[in-house]
Coordinates of C-alpha atoms and ligand atoms in Angstrom, one line a residue:
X1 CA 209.4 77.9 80.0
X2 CA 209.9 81.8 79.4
X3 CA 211.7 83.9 81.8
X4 CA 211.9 87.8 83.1
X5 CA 215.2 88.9 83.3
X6 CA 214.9 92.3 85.3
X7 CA 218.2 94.2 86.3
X8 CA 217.2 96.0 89.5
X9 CA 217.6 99.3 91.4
X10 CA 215.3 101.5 89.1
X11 CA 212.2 103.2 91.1
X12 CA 208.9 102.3 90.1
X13 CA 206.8 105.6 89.5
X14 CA 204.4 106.0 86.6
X15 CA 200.5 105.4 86.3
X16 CA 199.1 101.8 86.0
X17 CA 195.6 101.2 85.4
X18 CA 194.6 97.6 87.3
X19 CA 192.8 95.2 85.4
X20 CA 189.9 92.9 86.4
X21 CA 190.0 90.6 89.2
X22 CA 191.4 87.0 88.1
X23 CA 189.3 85.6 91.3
X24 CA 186.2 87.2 90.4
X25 CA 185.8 86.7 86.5
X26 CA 186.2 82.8 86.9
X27 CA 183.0 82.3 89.0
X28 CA 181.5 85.0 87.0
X29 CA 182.2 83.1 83.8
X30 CA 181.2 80.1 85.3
X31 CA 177.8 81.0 86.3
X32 CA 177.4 82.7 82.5
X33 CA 176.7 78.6 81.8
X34 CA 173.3 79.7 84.1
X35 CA 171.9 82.0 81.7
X36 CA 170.7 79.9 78.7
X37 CA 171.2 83.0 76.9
X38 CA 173.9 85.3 76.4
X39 CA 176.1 87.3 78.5
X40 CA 178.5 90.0 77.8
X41 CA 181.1 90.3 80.5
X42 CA 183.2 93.1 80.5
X43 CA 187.4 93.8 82.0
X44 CA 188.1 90.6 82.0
X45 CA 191.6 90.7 82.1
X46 CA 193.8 87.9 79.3
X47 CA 195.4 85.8 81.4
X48 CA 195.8 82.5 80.9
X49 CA 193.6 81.2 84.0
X50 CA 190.5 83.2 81.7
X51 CA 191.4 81.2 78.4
X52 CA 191.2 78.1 80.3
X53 CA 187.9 78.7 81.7
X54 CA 186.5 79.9 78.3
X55 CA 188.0 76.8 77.0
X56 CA 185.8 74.8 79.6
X57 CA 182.7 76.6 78.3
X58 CA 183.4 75.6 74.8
X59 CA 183.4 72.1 75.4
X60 CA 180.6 72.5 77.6
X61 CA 179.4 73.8 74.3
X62 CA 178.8 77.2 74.7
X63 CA 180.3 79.6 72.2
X64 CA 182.9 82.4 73.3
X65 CA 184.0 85.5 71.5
X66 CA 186.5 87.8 73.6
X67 CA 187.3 91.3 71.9
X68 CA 189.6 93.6 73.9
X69 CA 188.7 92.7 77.7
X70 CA 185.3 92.0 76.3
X71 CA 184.0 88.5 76.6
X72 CA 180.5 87.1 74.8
X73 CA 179.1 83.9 76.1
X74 CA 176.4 82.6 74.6
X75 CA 175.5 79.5 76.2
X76 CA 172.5 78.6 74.4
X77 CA 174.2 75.7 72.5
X78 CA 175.4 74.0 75.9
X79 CA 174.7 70.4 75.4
X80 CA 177.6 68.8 77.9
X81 CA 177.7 68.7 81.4
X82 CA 181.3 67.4 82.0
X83 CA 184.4 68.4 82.4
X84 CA 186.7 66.2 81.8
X85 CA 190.7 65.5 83.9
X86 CA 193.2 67.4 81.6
X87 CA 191.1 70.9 82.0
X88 CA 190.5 70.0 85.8
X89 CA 194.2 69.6 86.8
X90 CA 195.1 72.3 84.5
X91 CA 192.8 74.5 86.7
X92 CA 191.7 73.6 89.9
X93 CA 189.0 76.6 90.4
X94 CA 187.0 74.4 87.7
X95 CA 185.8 73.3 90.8
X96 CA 183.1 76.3 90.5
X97 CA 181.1 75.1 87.0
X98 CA 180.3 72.0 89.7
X99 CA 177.4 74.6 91.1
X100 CA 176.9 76.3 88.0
X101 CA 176.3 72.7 85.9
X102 CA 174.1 71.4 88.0
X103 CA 171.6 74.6 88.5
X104 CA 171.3 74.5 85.1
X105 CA 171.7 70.5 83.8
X106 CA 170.7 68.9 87.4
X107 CA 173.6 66.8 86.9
X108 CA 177.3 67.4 86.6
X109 CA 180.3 65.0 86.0
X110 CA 183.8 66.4 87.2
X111 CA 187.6 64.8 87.9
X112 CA 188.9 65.1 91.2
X113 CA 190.9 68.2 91.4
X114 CA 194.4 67.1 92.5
X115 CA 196.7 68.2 94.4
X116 CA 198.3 71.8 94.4
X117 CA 201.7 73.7 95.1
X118 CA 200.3 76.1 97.8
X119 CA 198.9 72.9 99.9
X120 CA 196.0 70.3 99.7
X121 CA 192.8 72.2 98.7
X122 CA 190.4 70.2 99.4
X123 CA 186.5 70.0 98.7
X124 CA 184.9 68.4 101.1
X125 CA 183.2 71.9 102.3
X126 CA 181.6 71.8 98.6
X127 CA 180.5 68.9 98.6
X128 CA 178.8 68.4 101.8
X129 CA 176.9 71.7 101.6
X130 CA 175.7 70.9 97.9
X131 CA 174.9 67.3 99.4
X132 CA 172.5 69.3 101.9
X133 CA 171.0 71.1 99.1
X134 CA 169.6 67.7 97.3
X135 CA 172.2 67.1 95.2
X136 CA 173.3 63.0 95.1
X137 CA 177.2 62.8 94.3
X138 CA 179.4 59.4 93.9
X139 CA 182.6 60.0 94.4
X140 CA 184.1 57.3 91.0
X141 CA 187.2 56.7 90.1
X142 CA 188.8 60.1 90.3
X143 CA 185.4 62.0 89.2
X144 CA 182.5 63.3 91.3
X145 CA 179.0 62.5 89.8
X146 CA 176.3 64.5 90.5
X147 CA 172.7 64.1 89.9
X148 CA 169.7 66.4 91.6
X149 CA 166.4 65.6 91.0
X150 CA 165.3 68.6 92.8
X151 CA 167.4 71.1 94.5
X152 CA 166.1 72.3 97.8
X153 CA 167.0 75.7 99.7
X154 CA 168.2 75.0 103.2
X155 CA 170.5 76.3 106.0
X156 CA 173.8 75.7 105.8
X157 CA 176.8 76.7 108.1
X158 CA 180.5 76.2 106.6
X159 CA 183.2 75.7 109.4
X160 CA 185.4 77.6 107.5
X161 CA 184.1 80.8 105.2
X162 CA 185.6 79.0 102.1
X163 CA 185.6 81.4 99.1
X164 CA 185.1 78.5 96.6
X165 CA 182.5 76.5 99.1
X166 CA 180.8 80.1 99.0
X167 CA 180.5 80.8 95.8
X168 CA 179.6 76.9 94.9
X169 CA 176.5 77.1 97.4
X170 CA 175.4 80.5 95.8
X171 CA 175.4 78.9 92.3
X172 CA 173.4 76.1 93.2
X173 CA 171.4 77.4 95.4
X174 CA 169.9 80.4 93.0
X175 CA 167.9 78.1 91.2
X176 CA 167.1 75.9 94.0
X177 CA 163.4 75.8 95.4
X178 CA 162.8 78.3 98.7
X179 CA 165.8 79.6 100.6
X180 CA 169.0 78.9 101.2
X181 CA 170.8 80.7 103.8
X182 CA 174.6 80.1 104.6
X183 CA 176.0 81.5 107.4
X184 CA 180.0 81.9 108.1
X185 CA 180.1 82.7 104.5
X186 CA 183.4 84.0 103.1
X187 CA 183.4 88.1 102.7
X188 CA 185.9 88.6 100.0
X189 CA 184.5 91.1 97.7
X190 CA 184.9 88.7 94.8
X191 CA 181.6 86.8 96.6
X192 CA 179.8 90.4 96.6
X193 CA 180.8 90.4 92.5
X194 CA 179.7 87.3 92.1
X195 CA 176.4 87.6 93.9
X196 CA 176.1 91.3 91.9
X197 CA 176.3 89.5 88.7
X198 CA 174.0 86.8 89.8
X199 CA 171.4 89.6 90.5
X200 CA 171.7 91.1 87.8
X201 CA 170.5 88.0 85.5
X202 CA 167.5 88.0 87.6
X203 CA 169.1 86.0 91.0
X204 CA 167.7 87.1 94.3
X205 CA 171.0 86.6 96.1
X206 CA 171.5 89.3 99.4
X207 CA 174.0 90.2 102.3
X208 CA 177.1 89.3 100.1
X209 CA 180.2 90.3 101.8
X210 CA 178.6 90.1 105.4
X211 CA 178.5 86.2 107.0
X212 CA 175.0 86.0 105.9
X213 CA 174.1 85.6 102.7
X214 CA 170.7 84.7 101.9
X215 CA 169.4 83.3 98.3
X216 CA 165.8 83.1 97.5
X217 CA 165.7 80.3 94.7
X218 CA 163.7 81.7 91.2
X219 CA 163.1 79.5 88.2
X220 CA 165.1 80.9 85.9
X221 CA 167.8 83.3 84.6
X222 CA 168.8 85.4 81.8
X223 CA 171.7 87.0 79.9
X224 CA 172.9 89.8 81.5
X225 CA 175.9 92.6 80.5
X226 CA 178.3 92.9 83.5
X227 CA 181.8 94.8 84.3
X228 CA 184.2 92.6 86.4
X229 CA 185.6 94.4 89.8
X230 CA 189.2 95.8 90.0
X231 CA 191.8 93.0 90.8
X232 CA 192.5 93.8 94.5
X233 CA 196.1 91.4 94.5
X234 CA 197.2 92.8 91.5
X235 CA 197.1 96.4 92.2
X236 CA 198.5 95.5 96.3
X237 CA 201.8 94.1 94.2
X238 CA 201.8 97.2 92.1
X239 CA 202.0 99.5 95.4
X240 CA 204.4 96.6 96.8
X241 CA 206.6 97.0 93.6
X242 CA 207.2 100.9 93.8
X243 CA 207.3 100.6 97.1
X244 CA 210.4 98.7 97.5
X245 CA 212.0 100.9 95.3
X246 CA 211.0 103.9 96.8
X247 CA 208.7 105.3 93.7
X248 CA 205.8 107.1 93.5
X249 CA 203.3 105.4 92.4
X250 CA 199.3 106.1 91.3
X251 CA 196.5 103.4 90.1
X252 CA 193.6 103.6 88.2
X253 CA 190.8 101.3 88.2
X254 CA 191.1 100.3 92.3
X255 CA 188.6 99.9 94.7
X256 CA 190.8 101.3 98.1
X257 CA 188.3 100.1 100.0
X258 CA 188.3 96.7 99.1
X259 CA 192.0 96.6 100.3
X260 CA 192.1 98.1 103.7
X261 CA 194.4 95.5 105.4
X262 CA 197.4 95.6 102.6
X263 CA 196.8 99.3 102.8
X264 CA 197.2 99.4 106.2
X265 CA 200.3 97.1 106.4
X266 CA 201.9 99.6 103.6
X267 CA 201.1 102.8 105.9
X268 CA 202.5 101.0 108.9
X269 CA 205.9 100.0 106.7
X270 CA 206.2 104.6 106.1
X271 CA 204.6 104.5 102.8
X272 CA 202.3 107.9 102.6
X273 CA 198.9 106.8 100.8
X274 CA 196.0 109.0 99.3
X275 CA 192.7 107.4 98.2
X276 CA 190.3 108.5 95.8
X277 CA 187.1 106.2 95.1
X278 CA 188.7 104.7 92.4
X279 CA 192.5 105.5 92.5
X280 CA 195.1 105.1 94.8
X281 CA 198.5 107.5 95.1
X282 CA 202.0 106.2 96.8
X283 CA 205.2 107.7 98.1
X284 CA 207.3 105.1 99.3
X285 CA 210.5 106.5 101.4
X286 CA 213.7 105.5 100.8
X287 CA 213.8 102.4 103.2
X288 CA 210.6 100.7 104.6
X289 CA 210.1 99.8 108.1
X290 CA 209.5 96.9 109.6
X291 CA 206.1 95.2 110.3
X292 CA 205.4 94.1 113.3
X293 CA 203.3 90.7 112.5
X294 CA 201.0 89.8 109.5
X295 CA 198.4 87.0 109.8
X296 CA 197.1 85.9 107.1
X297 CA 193.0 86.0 107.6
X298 CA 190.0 85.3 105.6
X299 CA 188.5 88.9 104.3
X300 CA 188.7 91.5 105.5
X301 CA 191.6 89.9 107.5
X302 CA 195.1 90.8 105.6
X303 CA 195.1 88.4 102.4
X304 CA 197.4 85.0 102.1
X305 CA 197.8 85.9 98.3
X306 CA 199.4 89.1 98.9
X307 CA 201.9 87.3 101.8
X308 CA 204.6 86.8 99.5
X309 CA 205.0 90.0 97.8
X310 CA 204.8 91.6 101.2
X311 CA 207.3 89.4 102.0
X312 CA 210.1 90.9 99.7
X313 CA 209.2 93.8 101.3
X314 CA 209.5 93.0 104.9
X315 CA 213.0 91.5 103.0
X316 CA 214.6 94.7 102.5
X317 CA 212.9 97.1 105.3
X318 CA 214.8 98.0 108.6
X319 CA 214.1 95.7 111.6
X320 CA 212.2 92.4 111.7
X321 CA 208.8 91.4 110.6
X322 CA 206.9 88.2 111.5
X323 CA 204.3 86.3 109.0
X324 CA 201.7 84.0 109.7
X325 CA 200.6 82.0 107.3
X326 CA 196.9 80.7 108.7
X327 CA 195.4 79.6 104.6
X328 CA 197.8 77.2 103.1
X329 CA 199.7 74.9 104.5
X330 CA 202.3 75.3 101.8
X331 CA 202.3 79.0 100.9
X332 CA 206.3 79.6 102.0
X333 CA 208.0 78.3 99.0
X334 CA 209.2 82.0 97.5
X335 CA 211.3 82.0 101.2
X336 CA 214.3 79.4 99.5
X337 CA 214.3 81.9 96.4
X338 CA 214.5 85.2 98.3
X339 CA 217.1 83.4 100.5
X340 CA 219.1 82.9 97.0
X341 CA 219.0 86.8 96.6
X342 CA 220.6 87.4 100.0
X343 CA 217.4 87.3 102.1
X344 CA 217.4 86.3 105.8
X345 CA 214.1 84.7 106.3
X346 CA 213.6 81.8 108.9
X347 CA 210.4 79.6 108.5
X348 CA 208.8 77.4 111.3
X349 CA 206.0 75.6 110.7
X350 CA 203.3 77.9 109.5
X351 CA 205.5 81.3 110.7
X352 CA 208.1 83.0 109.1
X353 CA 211.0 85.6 110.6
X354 CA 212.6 88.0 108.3
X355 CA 215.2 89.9 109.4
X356 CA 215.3 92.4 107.0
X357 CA 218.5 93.3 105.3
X358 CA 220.1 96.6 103.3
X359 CA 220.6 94.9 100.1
X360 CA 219.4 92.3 98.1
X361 CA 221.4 90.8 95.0
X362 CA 220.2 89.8 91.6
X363 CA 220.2 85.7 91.7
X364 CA 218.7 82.9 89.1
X365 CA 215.2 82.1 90.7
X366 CA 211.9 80.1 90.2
X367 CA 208.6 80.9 90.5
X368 CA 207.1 78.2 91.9
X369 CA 203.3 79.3 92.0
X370 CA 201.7 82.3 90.8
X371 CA 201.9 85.1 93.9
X372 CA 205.5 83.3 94.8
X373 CA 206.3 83.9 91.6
X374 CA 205.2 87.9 91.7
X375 CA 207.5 88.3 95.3
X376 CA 210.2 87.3 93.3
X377 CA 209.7 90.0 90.6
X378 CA 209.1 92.7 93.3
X379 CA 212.2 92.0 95.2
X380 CA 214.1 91.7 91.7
X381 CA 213.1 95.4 91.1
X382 CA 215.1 96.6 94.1
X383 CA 217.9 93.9 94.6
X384 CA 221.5 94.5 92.9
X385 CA 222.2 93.5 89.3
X386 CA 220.7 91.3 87.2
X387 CA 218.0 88.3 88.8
X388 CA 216.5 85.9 86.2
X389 CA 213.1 83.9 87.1
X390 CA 212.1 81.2 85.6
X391 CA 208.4 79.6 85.4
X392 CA 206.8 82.9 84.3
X393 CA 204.1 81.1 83.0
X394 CA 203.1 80.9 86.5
X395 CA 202.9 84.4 87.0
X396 CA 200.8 85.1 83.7
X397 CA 198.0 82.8 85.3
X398 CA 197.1 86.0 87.2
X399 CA 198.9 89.3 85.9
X400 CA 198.0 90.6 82.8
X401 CA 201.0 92.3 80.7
X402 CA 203.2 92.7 84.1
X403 CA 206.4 93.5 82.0
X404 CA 204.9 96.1 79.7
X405 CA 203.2 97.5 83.2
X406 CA 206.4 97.6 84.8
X407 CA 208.6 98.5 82.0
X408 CA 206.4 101.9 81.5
X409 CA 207.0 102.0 85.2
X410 CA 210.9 102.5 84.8
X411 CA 211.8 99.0 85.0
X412 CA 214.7 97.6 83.1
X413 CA 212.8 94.5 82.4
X414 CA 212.6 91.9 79.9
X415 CA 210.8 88.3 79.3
X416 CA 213.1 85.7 76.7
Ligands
UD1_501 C1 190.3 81.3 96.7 C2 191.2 82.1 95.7 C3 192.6 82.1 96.1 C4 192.7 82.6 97.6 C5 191.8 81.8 98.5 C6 191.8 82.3 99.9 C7 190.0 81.9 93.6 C8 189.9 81.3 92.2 N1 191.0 81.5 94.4 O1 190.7 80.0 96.6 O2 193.3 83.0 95.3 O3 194.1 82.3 98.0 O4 190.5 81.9 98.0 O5 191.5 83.7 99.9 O6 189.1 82.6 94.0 N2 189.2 74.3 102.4 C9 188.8 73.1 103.0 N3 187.8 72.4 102.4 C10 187.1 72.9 101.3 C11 187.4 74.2 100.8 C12 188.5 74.9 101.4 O7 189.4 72.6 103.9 O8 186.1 72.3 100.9 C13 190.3 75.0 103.0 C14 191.5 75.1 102.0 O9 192.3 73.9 102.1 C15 192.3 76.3 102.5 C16 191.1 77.2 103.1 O10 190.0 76.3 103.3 O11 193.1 75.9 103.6 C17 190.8 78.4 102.2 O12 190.3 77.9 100.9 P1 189.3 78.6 100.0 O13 188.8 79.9 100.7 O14 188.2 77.6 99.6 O15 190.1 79.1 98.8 P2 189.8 78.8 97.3 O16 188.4 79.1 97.0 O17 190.4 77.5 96.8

């Protein structure tokens, strides 16, 4: 397991320019498997989570090139329609080539996701909605089975506006005969990327990123060329790491408005922000304020994968902030690591009370998940002396180059 050692206290100021969204180019490369042709998909960012999912294409059979942040699929070859345990517990968003296989095979074999760190992630919204659109599925010995012999446009209502329940229906329903309209849909603007690059290989998917979305089902679609969207997370840790430090900070390749609730949350804790279209600038004073109470919503509610770096900031700002975790059940374990580095954080249930404190000190920590992991290195830039995390691994599954990022930044920071 590698590890960052970062010896803290140095501001953060510098230029970064944010790289594609993990969350979006997954689905996107999934539903590349829809094209029976070839797609050229452009910022994807190399993280590991990306080689994963390419690796799922190839033994799908497809054939994947990646130069730079470009990546060629041409899935023309595709003779498989599994995917088989070891690449399914190795990533659980596999879940998404369930939609994608079957628009394009009418049958799909997958293992069970299991379980995860940040809580139990279940499917059952997936399932039941691609149940409703014709599709048969056995649940066997650890795998679902699939098998459509038609899929059928219909109406279908999630109870909750599940991102990957969302993005599953759209895939199978593109290709689906008639219309399929899903209502309480999730918003995230991953789902309007998504449904964007859909379109654009001749999909008639409309009203992403409303609770609407409607999909009128065509017979076929074709290669397309596509750029990924700005990773919204990743650039919201950025401004979290110069803002704990109290640097000044400006990003390229953002899309502000995409983040209104984390930029909201940084104005509130004195932070002074200016917004271009696709850049953001930062002052960060000295010390941050308090925040009064952050609930973690679905979109454009504030995001749970940005709770824990906000978290280290709340850590180390003057007065008391309260977070509530409404996502995952399990989406607290960075609070025993901060605690380590002199944090006074106090979790009940599903809410958590920081007090924050003047000072944090460097500590040996683990990253136990992938944003966990991330609050750890944001409070290690400010905390005194030297904190070493382990399980950066973790954090690679979503940031691309983070040390060389932050090291250009002014950080004294280095991975062994
Ligand atoms: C996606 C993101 C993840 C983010 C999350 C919420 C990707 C690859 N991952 O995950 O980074 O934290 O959205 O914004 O895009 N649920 C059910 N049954 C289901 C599906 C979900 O009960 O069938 C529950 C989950 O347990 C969880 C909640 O719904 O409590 C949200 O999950 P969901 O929106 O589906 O998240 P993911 O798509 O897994």
């Amino acid at each position: 397991m590698g590890r960052l050692i970062i010896d803290g206290g140095e501001k953060i100021s510098g230029e970064i320019c944010v790289q594609g969204a993990k969350n979006a180019v997954l689905p996107i490369l999934a539903a590349t498997v829809m094209a029976d042709g070839v797609c050229v998909i452009k910022n994807c960012p190399a993280l590991r989570d990306v080689d994963k999912t390419d690796l799922v294409l190839e033994r799908l059979g497809c054939t994947v090139k990646r130069e730079g942040n470009v990546v060629t699929v041409d899935t023309r070859g595709m003779y498989d329609c599994r995917i088989c345990e070891d690449l399914m517990r190795e990533m659980r968003s596999s879940i998404i080539f369930l939609g994608a296989i079957i628009s394009r095979c009418k049958k799909a074999v997958v293992s069970m996701p299991g379980g995860c760190p940040i809580g139990l992630r279940p499917i059952d919204l997936h399932l039941k909605a691609l149940r409703e659109l014709g599709v048969d599925i056995q649940e066997e010995h650890g795998y679902i089975k699939c098998t459509a012999e038609k899929l059928q446009g219909g109406n279908i209502h999630l109870d909750f506006p599940s991102v990957g329940a969302t993005e599953n229906i759209m895939l199978t329903a593109v290709c689906a005969e008639g219309t399929t309209t899903i209502s309480n849909a999730a918003r995230e603007p991953e789902i309007v990327d998504l449904g964007n690059f859909l379109n654009s290989m001749g999909a008639r998917v409309y009203g992403m990123g409303g609770s609407v979305i409607t999909v009128h089902g065509v017979e076929k679609l074709h290669g397309a060329e596509y750029t990924i969207m700005p990773d919204r997370i990743v650039a919201a840790t950025y401004l979290a790491a110069s803002a704990i430090t109290g640097g000044e900070i400006c990003l390229k390749n953002v899309n502000p408005q995409d983040m209104g609730a984390m930029l909201h949350v940084l104005g509130e804790m004195g932070v002074k922000l200016r917004c271009e279209a696709d850049r953001i600038m930062q002052t960060a004073p000295k010390r941050l304020k308090s925040v009064h109470t952050i609930r973690t919503m679905p979109y454009p509610g504030f995001p749970t994968d940005i709770q824990s770096p906000f978290m280290s900031l709340a850590a180390m700002a003057r007065g008391t902030s309260v977070f509530i975790e409404n996502i995952f059940e399990n989406r607290f374990q960075h609070v025993d690591e901060l605690t380590r580095m002199g944090a006074d954080i106090k979790v009940e249930g599903r809410s958590a009370v920081v007090r924050g404190v003047k000072e944090l000190q460097g500590a040996n920590v683990v990253a136990r998940e992938l944003r966990g992991g991330a609050s750890l290195v944001v409070a290690a830039l400010a905390a005194n002396g030297t904190t070493t995390i382990s399980g950066v691994e973790l954090i690679e599954r979503g940031y691309e180059n983070i040390e060389k990022h932050l090291l250009n930044c002014g950080a004294k920071i280095r991975r062994e």
